mmCIF file of N, CA and C in Angstrom:
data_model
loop_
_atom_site.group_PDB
_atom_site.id
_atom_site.type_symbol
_atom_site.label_atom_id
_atom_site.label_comp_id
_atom_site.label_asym_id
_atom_site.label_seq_id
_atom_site.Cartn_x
_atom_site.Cartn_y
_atom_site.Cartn_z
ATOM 1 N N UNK R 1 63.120 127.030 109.738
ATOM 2 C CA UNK R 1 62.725 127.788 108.575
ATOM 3 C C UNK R 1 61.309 128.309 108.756
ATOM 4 N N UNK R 2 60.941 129.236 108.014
ATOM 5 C CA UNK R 2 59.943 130.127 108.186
ATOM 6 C C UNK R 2 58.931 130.239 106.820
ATOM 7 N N UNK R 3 59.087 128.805 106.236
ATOM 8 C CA UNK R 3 58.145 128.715 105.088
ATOM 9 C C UNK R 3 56.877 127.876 105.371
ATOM 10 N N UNK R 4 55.823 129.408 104.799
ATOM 11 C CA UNK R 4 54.252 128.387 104.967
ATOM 12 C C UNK R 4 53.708 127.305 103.877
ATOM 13 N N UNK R 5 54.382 127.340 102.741
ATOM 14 C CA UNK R 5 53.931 126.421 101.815
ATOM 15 C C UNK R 5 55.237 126.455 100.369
ATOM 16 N N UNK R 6 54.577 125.600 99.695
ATOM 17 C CA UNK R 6 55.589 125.027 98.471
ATOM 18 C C UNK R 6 54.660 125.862 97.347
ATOM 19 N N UNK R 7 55.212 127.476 96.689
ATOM 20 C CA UNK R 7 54.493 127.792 95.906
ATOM 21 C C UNK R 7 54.421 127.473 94.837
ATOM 22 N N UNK R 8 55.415 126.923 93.921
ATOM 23 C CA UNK R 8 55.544 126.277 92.390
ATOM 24 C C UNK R 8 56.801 125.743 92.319
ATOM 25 N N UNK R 9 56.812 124.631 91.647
ATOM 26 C CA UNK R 9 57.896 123.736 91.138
ATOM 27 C C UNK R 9 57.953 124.673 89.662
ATOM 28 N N UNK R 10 59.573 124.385 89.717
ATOM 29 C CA UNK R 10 59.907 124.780 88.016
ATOM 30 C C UNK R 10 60.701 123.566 86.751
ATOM 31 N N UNK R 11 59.782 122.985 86.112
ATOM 32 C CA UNK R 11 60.576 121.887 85.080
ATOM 33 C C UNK R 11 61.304 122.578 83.912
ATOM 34 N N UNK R 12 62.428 122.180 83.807
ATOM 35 C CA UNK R 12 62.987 122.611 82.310
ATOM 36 C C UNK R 12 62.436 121.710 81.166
ATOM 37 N N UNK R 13 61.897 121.886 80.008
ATOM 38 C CA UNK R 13 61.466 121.090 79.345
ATOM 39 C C UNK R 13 62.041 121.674 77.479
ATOM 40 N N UNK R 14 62.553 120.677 76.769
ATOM 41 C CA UNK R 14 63.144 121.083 75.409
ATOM 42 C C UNK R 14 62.241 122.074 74.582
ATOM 43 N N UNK R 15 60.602 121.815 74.969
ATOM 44 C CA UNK R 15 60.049 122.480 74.201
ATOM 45 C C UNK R 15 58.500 122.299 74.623
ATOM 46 N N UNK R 16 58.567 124.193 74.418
ATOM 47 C CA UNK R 16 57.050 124.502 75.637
ATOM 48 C C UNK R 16 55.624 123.802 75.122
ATOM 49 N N UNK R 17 55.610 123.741 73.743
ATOM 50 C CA UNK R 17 54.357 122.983 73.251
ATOM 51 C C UNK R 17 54.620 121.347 73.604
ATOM 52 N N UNK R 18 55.089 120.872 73.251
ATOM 53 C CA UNK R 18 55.478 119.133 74.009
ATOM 54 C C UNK R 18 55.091 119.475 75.291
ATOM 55 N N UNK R 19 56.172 120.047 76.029
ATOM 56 C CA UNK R 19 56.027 119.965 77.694
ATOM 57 C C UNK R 19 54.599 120.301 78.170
ATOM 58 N N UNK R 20 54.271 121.381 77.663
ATOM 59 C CA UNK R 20 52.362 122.059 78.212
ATOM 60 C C UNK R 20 51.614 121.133 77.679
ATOM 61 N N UNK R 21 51.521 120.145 76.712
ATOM 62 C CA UNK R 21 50.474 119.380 76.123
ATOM 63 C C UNK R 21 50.722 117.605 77.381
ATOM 64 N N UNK R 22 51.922 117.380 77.679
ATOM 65 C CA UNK R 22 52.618 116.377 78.346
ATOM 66 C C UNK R 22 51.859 116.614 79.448
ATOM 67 N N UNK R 23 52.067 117.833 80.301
ATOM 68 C CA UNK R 23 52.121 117.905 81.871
ATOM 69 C C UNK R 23 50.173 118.748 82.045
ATOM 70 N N UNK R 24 49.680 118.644 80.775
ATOM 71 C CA UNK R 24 48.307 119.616 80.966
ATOM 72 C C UNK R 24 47.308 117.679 81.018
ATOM 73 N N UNK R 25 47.941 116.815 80.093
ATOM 74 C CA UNK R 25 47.118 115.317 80.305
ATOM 75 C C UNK R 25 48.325 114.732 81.326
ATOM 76 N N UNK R 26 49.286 114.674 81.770
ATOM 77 C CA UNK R 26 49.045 114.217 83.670
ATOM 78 C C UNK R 26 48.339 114.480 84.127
ATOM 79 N N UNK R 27 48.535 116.198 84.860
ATOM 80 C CA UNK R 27 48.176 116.433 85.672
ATOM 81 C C UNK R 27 46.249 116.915 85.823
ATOM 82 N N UNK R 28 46.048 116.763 84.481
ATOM 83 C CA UNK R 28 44.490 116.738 84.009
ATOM 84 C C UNK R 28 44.062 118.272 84.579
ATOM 85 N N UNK R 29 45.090 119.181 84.000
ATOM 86 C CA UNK R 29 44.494 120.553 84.153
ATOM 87 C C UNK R 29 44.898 121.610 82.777
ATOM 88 N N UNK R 30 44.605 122.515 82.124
ATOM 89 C CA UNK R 30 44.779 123.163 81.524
ATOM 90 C C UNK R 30 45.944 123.942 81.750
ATOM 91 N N UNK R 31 46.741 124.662 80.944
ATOM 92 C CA UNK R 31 47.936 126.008 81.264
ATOM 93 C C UNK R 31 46.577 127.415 81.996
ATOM 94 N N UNK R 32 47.211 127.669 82.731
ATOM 95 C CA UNK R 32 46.733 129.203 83.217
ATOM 96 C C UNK R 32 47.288 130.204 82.758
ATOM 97 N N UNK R 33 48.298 130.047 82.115
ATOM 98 C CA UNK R 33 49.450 131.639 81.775
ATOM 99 C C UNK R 33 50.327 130.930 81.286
ATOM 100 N N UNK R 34 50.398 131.752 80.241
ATOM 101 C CA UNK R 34 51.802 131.677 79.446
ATOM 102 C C UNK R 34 52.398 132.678 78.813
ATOM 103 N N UNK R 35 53.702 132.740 78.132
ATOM 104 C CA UNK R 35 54.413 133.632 78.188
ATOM 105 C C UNK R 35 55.813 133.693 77.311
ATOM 106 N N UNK R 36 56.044 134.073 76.665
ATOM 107 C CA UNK R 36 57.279 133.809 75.553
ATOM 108 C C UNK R 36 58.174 135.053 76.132
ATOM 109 N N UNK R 37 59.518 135.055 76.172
ATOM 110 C CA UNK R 37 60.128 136.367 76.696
ATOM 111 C C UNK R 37 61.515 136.650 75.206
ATOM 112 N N UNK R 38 61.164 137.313 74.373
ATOM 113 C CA UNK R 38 62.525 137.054 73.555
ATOM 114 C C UNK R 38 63.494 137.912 73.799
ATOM 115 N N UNK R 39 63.625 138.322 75.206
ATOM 116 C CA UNK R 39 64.745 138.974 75.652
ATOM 117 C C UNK R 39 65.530 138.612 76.321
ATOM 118 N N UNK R 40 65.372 136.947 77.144
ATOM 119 C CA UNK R 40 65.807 136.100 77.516
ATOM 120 C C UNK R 40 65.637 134.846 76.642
ATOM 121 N N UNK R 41 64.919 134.886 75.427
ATOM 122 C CA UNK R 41 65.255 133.419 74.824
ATOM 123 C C UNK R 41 64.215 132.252 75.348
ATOM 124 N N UNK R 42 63.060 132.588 76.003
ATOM 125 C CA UNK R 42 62.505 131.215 77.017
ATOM 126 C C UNK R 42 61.002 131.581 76.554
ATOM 127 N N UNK R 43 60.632 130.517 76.745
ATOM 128 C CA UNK R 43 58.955 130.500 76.910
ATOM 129 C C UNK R 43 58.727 129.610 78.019
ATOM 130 N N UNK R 44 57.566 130.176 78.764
ATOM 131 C CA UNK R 44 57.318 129.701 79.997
ATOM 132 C C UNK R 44 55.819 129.212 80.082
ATOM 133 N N UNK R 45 55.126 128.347 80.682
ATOM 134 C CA UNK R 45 53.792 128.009 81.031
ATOM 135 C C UNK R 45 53.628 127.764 82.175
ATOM 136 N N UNK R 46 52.402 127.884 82.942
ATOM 137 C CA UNK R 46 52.105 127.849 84.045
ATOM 138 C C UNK R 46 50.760 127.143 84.547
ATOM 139 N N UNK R 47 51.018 126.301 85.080
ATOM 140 C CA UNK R 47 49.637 125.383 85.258
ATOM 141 C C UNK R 47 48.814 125.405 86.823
ATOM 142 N N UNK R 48 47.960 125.768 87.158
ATOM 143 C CA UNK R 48 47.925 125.943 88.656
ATOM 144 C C UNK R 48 47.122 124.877 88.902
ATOM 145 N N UNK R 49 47.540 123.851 90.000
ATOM 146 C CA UNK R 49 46.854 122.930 90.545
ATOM 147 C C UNK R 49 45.588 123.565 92.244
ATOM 148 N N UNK R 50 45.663 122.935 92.702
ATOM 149 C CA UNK R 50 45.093 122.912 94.008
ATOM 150 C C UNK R 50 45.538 124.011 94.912
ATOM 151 N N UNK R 51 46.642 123.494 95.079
ATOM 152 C CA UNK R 51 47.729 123.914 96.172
ATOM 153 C C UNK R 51 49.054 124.118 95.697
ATOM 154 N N UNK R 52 49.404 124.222 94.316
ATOM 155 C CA UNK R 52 50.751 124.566 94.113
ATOM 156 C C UNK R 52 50.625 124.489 92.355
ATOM 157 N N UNK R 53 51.333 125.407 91.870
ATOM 158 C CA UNK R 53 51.985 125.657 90.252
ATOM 159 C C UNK R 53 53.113 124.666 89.758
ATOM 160 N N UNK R 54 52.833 124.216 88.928
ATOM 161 C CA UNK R 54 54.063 123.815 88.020
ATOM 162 C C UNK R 54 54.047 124.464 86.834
ATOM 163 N N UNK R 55 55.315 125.025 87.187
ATOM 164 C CA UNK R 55 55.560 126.178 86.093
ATOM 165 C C UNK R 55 57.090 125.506 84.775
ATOM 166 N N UNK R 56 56.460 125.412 83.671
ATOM 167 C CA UNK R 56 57.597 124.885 82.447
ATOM 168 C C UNK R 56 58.177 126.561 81.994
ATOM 169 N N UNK R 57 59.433 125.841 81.695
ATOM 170 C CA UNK R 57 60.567 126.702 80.853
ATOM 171 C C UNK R 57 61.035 125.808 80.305
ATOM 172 N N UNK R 58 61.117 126.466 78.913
ATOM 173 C CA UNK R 58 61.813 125.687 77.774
ATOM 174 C C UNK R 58 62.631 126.994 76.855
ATOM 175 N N UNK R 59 63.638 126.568 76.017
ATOM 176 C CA UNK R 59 64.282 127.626 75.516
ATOM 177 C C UNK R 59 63.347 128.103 74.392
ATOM 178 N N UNK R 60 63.441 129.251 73.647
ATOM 179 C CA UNK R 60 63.239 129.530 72.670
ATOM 180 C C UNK R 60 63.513 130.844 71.956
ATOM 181 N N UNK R 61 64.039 130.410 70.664
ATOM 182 C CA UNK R 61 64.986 131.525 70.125
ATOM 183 C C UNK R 61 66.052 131.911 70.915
ATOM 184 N N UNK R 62 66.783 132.945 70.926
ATOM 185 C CA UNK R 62 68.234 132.871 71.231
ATOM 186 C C UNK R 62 68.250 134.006 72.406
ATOM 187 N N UNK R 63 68.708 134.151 73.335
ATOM 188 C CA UNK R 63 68.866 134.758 74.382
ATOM 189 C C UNK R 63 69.421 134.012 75.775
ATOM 190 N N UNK R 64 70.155 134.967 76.889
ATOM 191 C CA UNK R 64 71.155 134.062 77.692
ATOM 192 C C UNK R 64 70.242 132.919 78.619
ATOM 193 N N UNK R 65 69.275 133.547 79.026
ATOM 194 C CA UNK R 65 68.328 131.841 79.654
ATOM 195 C C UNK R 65 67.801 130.971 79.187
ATOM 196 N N UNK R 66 67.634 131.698 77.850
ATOM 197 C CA UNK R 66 67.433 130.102 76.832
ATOM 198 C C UNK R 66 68.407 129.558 76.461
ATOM 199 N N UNK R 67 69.605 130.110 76.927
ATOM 200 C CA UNK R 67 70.801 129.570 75.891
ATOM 201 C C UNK R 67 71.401 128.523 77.507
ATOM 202 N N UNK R 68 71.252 129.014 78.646
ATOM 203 C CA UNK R 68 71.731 128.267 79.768
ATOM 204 C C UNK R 68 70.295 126.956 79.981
ATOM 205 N N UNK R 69 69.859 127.022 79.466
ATOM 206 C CA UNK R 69 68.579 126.216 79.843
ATOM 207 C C UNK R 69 68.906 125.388 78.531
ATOM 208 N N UNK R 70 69.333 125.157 77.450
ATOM 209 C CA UNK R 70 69.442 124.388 76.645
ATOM 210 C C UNK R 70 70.664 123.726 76.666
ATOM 211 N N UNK R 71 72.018 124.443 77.044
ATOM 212 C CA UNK R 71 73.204 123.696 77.624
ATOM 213 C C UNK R 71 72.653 122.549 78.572
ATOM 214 N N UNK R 72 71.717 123.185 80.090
ATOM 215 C CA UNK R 72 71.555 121.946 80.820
ATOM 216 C C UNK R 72 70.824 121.168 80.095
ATOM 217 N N UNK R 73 70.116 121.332 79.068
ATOM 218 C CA UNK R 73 69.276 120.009 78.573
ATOM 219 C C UNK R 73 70.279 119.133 77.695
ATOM 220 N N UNK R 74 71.088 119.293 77.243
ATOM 221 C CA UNK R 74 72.272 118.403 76.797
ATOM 222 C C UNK R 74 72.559 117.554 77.665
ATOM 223 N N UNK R 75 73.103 118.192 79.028
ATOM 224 C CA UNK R 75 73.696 117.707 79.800
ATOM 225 C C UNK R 75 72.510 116.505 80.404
ATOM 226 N N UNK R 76 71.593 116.798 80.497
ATOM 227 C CA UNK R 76 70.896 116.173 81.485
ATOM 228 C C UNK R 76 69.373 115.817 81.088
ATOM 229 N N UNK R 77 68.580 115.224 81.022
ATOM 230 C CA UNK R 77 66.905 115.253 80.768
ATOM 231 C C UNK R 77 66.291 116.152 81.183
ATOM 232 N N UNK R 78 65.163 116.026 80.619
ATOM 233 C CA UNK R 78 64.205 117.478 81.479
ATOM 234 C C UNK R 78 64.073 117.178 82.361
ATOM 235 N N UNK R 79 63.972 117.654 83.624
ATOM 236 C CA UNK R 79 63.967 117.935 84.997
ATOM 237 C C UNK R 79 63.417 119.052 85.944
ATOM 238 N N UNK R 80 63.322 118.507 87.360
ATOM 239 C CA UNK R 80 62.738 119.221 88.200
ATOM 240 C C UNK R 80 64.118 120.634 88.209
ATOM 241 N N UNK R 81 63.940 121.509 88.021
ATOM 242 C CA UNK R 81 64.980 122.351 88.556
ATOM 243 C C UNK R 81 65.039 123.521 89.315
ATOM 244 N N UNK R 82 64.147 123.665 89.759
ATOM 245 C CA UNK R 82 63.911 124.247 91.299
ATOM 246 C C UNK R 82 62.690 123.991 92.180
ATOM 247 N N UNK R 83 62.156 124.330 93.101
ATOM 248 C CA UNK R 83 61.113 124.538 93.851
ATOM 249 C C UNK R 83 61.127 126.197 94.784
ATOM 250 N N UNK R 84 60.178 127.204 94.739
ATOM 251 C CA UNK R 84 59.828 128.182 95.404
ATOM 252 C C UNK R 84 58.958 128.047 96.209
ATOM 253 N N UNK R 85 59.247 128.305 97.825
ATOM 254 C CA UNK R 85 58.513 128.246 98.639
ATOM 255 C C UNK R 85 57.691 129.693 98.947
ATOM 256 N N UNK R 86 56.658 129.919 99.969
ATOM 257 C CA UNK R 86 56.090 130.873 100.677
ATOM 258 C C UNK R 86 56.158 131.523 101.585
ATOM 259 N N UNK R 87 56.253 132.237 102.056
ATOM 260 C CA UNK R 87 56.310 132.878 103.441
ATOM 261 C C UNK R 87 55.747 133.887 104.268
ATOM 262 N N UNK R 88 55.437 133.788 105.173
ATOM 263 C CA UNK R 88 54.272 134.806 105.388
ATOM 264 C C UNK R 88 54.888 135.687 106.044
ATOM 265 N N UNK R 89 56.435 135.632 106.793
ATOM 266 C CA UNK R 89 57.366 136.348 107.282
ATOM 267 C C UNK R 89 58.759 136.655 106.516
ATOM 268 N N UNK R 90 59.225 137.116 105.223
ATOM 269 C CA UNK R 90 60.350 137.110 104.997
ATOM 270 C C UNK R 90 61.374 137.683 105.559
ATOM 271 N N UNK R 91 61.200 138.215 106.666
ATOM 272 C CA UNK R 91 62.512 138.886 107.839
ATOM 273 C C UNK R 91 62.795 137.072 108.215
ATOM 274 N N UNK R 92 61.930 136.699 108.969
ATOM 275 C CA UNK R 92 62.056 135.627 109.374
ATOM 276 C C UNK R 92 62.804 134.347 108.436
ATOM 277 N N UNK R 93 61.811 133.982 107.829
ATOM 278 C CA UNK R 93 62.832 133.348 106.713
ATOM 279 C C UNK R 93 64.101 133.719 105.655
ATOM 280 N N UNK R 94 64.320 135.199 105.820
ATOM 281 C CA UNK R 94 65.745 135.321 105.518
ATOM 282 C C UNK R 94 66.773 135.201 106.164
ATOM 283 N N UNK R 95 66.602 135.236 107.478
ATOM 284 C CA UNK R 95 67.136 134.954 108.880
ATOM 285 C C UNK R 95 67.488 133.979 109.609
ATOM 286 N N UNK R 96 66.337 132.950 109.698
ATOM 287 C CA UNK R 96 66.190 131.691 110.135
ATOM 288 C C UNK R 96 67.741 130.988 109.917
#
């Protein structure tokens, strides 16, 4: 594989004020960006550490990624639910 680094983790979390107030005293950093989308239903925050983002989504109000992001929270706890890597070659790493 042809990835130079781990650019942001993504947590699903029930709800963006809980989750940003939760993960801003872990990780002992403030939100950098945030973002409500009501065309998808989600609000998002973004926290930048050192070397990598953890970025929250949580649903809000009604739209299809808030509405698939709140099914999995039934199903399951909040959770890690993806990771995006870097690349300084994407021929390469689409390839690889």
């Amino acid at each position: 594989m042809s990835f130079d680094k781990l650019d942001h983790i993504v947590i699903l979390c029930d709800d963006i004020d809980t989750g940003t107030s939760t993960y801003e005293t872990l990780l002992g950093r403030r939100i950098t960006w945030a973002h409500d989308s009501a065309d998808d239903g989600t609000a998002t925050a973004l926290i930048q550490l050192e070397n990598v983002a953890v970025e929250l989504i949580a649903p809000k109000g009604s739209g299809p990624v808030g509405d698939r992001i709140r099914q999995r929270l039934e199903a399951d706890e909040p959770a890690l639910a993806s990771m995006a890597f870097g690349t300084s070659d994407i021929f390469a790493a689409h390839y690889d």
